[in-house]
CSV table of C-alpha atoms in Angstrom, one decimal:
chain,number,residue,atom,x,y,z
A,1,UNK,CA,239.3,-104.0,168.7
A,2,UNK,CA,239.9,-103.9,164.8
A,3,UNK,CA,236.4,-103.9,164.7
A,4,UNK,CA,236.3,-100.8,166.7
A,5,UNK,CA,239.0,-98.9,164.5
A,6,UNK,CA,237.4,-100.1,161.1
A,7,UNK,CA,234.5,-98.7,161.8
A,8,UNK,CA,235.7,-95.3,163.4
A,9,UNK,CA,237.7,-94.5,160.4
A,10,UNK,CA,235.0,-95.7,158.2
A,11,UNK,CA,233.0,-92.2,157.8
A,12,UNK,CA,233.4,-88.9,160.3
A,13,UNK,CA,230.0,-88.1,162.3
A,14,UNK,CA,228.7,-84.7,161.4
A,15,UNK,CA,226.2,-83.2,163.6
A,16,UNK,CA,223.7,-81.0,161.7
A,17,UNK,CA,220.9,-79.5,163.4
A,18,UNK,CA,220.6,-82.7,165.3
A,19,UNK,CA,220.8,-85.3,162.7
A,20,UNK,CA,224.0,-87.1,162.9
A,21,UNK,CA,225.4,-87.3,159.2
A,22,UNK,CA,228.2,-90.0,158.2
A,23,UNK,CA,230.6,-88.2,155.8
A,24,UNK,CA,232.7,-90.8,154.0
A,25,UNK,CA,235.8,-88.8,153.4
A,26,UNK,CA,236.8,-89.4,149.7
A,27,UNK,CA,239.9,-91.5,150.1
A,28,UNK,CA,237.5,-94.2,151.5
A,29,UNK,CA,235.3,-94.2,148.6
A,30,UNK,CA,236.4,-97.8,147.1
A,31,UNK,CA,237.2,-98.8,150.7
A,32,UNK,CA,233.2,-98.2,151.3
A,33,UNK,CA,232.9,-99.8,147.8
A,34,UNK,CA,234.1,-103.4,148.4
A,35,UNK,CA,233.6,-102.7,152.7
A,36,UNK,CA,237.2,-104.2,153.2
A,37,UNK,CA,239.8,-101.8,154.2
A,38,UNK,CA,244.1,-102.7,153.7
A,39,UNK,CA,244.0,-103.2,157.2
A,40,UNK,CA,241.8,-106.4,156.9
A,41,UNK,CA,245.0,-108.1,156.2
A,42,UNK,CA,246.6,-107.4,159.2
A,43,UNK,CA,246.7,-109.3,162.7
A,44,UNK,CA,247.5,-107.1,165.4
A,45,UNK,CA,248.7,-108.9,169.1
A,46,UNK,CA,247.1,-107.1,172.2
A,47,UNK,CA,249.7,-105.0,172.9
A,48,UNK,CA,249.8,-103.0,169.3
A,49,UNK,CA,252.2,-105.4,167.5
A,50,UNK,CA,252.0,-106.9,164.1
A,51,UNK,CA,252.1,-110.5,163.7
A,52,UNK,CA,254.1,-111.5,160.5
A,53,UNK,CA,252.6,-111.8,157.1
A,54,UNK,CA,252.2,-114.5,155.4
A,55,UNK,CA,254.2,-114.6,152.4
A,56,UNK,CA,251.4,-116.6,150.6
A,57,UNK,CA,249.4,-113.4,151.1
A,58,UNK,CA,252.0,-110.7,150.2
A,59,UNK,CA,253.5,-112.3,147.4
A,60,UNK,CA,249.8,-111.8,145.6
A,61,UNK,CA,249.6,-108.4,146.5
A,62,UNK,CA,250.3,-105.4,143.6
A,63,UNK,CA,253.9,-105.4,143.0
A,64,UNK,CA,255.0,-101.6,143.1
A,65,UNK,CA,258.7,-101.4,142.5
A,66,UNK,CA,262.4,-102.8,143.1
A,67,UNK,CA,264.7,-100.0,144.9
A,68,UNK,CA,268.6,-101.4,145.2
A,69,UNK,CA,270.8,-100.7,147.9
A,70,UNK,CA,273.7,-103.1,147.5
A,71,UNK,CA,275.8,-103.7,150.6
A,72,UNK,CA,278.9,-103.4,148.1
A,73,UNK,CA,277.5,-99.8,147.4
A,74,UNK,CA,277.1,-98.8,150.5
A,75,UNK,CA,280.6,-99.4,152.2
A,76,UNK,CA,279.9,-103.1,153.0
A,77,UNK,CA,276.5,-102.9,154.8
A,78,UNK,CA,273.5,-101.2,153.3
A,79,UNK,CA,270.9,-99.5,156.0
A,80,UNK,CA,268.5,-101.9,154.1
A,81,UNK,CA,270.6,-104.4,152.4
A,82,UNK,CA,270.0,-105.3,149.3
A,83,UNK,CA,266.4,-105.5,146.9
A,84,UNK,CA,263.6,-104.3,148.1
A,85,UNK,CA,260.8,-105.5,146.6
A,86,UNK,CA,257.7,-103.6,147.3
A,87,UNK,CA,253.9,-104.8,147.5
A,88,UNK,CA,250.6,-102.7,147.9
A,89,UNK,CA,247.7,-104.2,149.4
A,90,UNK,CA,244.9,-104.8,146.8
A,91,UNK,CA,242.2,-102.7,148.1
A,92,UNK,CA,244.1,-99.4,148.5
A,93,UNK,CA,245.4,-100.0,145.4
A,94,UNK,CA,242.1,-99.9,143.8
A,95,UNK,CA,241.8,-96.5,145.7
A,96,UNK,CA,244.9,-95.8,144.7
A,97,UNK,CA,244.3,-95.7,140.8
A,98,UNK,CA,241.1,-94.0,141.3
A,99,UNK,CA,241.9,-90.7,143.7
A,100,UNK,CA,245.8,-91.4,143.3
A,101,UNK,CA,246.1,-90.8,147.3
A,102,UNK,CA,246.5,-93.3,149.8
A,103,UNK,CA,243.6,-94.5,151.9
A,104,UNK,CA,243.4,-95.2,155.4
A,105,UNK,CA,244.2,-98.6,156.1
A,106,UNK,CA,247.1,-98.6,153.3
A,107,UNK,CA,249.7,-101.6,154.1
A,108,UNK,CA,252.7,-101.7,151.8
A,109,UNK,CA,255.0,-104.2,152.4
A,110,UNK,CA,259.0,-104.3,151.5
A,111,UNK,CA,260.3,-107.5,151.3
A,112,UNK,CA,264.6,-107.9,151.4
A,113,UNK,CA,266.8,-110.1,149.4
A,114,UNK,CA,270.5,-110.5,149.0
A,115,UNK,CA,272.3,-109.9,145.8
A,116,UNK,CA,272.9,-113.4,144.7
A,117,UNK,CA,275.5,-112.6,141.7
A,118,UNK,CA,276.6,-109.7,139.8
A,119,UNK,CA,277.0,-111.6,136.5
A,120,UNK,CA,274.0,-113.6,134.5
A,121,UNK,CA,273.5,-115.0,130.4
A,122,UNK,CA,271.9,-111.0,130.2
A,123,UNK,CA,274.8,-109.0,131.6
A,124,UNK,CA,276.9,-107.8,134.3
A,125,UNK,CA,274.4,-106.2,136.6
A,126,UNK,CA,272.7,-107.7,140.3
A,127,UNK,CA,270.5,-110.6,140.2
A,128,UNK,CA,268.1,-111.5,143.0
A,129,UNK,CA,269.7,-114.5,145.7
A,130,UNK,CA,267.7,-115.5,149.0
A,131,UNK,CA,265.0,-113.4,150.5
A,132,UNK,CA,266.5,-112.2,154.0
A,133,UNK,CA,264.0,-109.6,155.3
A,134,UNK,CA,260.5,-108.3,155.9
A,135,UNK,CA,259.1,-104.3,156.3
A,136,UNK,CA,255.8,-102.6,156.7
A,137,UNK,CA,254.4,-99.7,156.6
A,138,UNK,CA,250.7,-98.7,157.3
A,139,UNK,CA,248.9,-95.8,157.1
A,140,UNK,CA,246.0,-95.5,159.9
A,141,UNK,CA,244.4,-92.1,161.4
A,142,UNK,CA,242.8,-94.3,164.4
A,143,UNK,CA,245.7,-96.6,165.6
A,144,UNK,CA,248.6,-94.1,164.6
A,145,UNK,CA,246.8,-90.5,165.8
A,146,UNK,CA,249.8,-89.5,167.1
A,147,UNK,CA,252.0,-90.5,164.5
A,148,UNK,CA,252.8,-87.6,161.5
A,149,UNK,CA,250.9,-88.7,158.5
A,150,UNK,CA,249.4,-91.5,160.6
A,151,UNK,CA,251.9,-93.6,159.3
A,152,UNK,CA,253.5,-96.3,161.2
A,153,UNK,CA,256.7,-98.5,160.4
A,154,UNK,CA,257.6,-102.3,161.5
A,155,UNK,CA,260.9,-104.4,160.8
A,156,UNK,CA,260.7,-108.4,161.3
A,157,UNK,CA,263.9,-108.5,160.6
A,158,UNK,CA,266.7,-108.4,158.0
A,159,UNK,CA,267.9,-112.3,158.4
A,160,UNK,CA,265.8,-115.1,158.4
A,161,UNK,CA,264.4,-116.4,160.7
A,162,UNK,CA,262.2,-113.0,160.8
A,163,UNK,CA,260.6,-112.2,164.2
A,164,UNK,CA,256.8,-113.7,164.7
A,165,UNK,CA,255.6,-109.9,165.7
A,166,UNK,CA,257.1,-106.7,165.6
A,167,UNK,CA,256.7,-103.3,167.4
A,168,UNK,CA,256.2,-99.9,165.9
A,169,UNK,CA,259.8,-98.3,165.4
A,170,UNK,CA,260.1,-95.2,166.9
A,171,UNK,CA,259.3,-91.5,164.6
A,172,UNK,CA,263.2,-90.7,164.0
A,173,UNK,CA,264.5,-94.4,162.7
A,174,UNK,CA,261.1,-94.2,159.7
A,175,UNK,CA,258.9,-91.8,160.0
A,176,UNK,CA,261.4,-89.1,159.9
A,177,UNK,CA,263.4,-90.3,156.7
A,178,UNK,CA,259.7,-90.6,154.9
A,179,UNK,CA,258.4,-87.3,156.4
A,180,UNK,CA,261.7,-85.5,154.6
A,181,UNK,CA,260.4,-87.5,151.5
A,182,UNK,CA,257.0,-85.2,151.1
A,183,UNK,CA,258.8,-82.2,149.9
A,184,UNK,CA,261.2,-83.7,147.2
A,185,UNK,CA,260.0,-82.2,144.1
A,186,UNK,CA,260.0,-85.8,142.4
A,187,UNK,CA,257.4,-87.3,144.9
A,188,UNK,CA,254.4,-86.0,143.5
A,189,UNK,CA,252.2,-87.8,146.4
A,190,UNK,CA,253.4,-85.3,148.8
A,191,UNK,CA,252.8,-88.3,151.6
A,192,UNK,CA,254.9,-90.4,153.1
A,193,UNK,CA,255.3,-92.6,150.2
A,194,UNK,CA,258.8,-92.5,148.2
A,195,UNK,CA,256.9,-93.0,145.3
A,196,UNK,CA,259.2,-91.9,142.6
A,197,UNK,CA,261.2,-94.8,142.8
A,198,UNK,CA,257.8,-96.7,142.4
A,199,UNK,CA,257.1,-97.0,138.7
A,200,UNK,CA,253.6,-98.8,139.0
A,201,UNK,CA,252.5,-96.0,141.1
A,202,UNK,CA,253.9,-93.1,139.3
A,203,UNK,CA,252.2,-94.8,136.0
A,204,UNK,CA,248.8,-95.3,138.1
A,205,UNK,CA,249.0,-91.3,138.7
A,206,UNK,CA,249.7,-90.5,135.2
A,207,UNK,CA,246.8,-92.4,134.1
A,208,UNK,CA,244.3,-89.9,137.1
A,209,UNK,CA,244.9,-87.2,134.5
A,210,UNK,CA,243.5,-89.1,131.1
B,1,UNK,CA,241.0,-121.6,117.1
B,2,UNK,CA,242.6,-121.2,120.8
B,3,UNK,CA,239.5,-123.0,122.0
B,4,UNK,CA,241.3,-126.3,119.9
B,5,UNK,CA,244.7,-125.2,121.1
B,6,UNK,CA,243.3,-125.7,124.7
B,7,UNK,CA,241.6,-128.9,124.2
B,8,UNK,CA,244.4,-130.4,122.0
B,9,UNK,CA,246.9,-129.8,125.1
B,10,UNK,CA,244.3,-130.8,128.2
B,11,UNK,CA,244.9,-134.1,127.8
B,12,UNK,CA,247.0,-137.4,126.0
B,13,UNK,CA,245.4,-139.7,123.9
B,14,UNK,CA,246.4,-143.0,124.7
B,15,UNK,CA,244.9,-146.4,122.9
B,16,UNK,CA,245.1,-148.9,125.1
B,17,UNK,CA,243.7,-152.5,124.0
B,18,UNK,CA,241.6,-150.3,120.9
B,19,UNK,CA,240.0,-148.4,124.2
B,20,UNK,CA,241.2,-144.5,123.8
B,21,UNK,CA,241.9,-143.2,127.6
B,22,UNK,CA,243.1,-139.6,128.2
B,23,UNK,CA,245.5,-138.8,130.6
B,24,UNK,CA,246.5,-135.7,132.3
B,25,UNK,CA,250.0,-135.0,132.5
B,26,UNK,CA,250.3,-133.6,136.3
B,27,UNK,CA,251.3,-129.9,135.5
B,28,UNK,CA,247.9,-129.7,134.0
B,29,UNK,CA,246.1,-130.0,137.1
B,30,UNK,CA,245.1,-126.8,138.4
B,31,UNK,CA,244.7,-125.6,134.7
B,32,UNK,CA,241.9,-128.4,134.4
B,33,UNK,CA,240.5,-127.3,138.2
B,34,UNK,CA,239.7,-123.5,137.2
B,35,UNK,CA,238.9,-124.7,133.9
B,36,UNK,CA,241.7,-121.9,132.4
B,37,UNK,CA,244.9,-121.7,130.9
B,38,UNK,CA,247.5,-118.8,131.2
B,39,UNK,CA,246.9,-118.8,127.3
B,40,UNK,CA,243.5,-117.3,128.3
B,41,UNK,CA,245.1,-113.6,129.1
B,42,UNK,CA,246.5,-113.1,125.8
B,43,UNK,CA,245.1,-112.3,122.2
B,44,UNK,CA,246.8,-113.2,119.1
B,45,UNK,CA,246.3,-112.2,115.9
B,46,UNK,CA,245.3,-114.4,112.9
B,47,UNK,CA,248.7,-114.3,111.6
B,48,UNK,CA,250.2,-115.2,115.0
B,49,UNK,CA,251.9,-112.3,116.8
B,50,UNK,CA,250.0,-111.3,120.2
B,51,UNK,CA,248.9,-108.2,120.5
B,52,UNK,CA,250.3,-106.2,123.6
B,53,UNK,CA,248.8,-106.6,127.0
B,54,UNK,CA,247.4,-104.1,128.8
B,55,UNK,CA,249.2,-103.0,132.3
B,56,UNK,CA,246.0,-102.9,134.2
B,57,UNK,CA,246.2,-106.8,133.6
B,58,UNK,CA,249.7,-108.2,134.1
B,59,UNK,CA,250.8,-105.5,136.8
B,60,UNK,CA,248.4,-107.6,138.9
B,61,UNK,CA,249.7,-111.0,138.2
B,62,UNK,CA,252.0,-112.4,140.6
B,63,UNK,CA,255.3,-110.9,141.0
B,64,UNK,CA,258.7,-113.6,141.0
B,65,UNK,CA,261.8,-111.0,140.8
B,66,UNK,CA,263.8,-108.1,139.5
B,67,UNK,CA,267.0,-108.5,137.9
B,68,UNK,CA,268.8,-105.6,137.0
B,69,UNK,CA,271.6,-104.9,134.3
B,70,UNK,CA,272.8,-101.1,134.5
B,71,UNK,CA,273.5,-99.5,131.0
B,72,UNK,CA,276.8,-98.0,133.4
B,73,UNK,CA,277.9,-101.7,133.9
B,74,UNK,CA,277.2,-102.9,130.5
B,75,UNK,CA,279.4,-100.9,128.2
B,76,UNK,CA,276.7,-98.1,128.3
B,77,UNK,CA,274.3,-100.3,126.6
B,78,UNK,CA,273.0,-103.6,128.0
B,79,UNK,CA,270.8,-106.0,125.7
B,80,UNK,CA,267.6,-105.6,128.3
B,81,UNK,CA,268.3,-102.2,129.9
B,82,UNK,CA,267.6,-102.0,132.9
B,83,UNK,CA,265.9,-103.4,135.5
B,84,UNK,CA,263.4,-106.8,134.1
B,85,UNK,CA,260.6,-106.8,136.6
B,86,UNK,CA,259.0,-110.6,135.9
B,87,UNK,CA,255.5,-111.4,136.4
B,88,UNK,CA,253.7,-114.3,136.0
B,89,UNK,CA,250.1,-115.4,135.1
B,90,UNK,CA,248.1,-116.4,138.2
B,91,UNK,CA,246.9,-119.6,136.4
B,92,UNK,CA,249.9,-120.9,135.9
B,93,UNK,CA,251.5,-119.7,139.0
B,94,UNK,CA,248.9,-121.6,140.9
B,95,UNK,CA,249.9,-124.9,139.5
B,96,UNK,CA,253.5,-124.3,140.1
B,97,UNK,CA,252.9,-123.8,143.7
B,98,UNK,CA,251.3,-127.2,143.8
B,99,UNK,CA,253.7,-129.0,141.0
B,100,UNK,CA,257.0,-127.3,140.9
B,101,UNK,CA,256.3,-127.4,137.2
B,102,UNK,CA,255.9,-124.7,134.3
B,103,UNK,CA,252.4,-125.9,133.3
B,104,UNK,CA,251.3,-125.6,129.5
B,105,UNK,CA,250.1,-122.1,129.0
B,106,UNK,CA,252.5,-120.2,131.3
B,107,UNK,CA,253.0,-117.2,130.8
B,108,UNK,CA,255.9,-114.8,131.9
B,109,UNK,CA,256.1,-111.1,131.3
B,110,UNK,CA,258.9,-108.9,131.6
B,111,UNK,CA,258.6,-104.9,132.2
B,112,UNK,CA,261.7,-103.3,131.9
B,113,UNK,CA,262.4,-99.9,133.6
B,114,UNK,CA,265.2,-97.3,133.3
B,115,UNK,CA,267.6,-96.3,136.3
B,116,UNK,CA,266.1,-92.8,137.7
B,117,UNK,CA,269.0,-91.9,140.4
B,118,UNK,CA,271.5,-93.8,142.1
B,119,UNK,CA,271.1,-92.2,145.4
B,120,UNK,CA,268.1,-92.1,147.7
B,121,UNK,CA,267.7,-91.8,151.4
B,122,UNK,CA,268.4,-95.6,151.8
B,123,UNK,CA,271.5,-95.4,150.2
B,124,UNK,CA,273.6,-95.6,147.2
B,125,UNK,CA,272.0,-98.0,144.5
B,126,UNK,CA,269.9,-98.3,141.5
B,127,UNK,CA,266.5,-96.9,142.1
B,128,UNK,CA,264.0,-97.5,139.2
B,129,UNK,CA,262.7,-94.3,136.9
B,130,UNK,CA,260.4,-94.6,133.9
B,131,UNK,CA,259.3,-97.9,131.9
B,132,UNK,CA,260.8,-98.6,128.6
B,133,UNK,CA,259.8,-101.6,127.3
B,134,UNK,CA,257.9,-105.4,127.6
B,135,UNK,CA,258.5,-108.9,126.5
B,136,UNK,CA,256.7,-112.1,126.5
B,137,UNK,CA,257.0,-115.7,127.0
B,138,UNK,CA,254.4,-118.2,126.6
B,139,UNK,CA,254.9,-122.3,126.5
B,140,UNK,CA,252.5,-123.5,124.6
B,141,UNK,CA,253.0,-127.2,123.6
B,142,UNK,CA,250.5,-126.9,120.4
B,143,UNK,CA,251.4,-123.3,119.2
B,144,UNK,CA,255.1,-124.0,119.4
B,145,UNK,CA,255.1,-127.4,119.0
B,146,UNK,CA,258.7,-126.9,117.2
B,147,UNK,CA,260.0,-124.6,118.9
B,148,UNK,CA,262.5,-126.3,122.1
B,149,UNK,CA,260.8,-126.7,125.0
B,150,UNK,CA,257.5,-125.4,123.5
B,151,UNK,CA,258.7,-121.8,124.4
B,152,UNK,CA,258.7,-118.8,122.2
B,153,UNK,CA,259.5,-115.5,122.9
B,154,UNK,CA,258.0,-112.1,121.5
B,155,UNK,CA,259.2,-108.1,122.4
B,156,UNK,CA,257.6,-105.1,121.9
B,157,UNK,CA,260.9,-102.9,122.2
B,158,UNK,CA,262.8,-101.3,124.8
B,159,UNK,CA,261.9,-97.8,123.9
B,160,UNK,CA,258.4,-96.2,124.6
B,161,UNK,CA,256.2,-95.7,122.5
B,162,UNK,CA,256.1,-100.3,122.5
B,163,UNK,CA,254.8,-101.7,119.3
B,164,UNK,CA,250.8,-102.9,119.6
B,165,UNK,CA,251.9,-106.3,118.1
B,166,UNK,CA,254.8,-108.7,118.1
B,167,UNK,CA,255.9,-111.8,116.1
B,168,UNK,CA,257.8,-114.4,117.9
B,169,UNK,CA,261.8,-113.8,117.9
B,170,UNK,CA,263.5,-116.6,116.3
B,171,UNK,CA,265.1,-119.2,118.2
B,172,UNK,CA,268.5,-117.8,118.4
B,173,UNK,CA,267.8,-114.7,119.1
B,174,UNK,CA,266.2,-115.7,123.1
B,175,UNK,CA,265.3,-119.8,123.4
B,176,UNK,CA,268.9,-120.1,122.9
B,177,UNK,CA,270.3,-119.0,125.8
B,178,UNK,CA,267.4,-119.7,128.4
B,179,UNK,CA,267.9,-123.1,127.1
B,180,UNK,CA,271.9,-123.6,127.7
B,181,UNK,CA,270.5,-122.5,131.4
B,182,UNK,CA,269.1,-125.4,131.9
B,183,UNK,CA,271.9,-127.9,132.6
B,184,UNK,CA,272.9,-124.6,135.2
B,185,UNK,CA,273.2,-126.3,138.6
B,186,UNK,CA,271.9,-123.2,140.0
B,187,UNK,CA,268.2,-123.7,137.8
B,188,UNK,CA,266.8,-125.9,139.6
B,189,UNK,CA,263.5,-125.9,137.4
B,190,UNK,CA,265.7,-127.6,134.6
B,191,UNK,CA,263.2,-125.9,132.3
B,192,UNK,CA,263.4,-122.6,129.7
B,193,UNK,CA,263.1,-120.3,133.2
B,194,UNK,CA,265.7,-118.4,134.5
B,195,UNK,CA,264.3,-119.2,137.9
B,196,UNK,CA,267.6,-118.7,139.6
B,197,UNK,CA,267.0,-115.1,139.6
B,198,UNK,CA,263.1,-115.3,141.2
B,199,UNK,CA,263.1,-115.8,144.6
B,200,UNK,CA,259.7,-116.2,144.7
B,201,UNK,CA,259.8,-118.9,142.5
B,202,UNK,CA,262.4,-120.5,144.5
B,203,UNK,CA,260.5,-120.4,147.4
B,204,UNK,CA,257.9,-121.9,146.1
B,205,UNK,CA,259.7,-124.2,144.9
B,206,UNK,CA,261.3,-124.9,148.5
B,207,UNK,CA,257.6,-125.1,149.9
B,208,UNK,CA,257.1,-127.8,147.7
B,209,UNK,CA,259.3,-130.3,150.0
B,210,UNK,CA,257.3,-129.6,153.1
């Protein structure tokens, strides 16, 4: 079945005059490169969910960026409480720095941690405690046709233990929020990234125009 | 000369009975394994300051954590403003997952970025904006053999554009402090790491007892 989806969003079929032409559209140029798409990380279940991610596989992944939501910010409970460390999968990545658009088959995963104090040796300030959630976004024209931007969202959870698989969330509780994201004058991806509060990426961009 | 440096600290002499045996202290395992050091990512220069590493190196090392100390909740000006990503070598981080130990040649770095906003879809918070600055830390029982713990600590500023070279801060100045953290009940590494503050490190850690 992956099989099937790898391969269909590997290179569009053009018929000309009767030849059948594979055009590799260009955001799957390093995809074609390495033949691995972000989506050879994933396991999906038969009936469309993700099965949780190993953290020994995440936590080697391209660290983007740390957004803050601290529940003491945000009237006791944060909507996604507190760090959110973000990861890109490798491959897209390497697409990434090179056409500075996200491929097909991009996975970035956000994983949650609580605030563990407010007071270290460096300053006041909020300093990282346990690790209480997992979050995943990924980008795919085959599985997600129907979504906008082809961009799907899961949530394992935001206390341990995390759910083993999770199901897509529905347009309006992700997609939505993201979608709004595209036309904020800061997100220069214009996708449904919320890249300007990823410094890795923004810095990756810069460097597309040297 | 860093060729001697990594032979010197591979291994103990020990005479025993006029025979010479060497012995591997454990954290030098997976260093001997891949036949590489964390030492092997950096350059110094032949009076001793290490010349700045490139992003398109560390930014893929693995990620531990992201303290943050606000310039707003530090009198305006906090000594590492503002948020510290910390990465580690992949050498070194390898043997850590197997040991629970800092091996000889770790290396930590430490990208600091500015604040951008305070308020994003997800909520009030600290969201991160440009980068400002990068430090180093590098155990190195042959290099530093005088300095505590064989740790030394270098900065290239906090302010783009970051100096190409940097000599090793004196003691006071950083060692200091991460080594009154040590006897902290809370560091459970009992080494020069604030590891408190990494929950990646923690967890690995953790994983260790399984």
């Amino acid at each position: 079945m992956k099989k099937i989806a790898l391969s269909l969003t590997a290179g569009l079929a053009v018929a000309v005059g009767g030849i059948v032409l594979f055009q590799a559209p260009p955001q799957q140029a390093v995809a074609a490169e390495t033949g691995k798409s972000g989506l050879s990380f994933l396991k999906y279940t038969a009936d469309g969910k993700i099965v949780r991610p190993e953290p020994s596989m995440y936590r080697k992944w391209v660290y983007v960026g740390t957004p803050l939501t601290p529940n003491d910010m945000n009237d006791g409970e944060a909507s996604f409480p507190e760090f959110h460390a973000v990861y890109m999968d490798p491959v897209s990545f390497a697409a990434f720095e090179k056409t500075g658009e996200y491929p097909n088959g991009t996975v970035l995963i956000k994983e949650l941690s609580a605030v563990g104090t407010k007071k270290a040796s460096s300053g006041n300030g909020y300093f990282m405690g346990e690790f209480t959630g997992l979050e995943i976004t990924v980008k795919d024209s085959v599985r997600y046709k129907d979504e906008p931007g082809n961009w799907a969202y899961y949530s394992f959870g935001h206390k341990y233990p995390l759910k083993a698989e999770a199901a897509a969330n529905g347009v309006a509780s992700c997609n939505a929020c993201h979608d709004r994201n595209r036309s904020a004058k800061e997100n220069l991806s214009k996708d449904w990234v919320f890249e300007q509060y990823y410094p890795v990426l923004s810095a990756a961009r810069a460097n597309l125009k040297k």
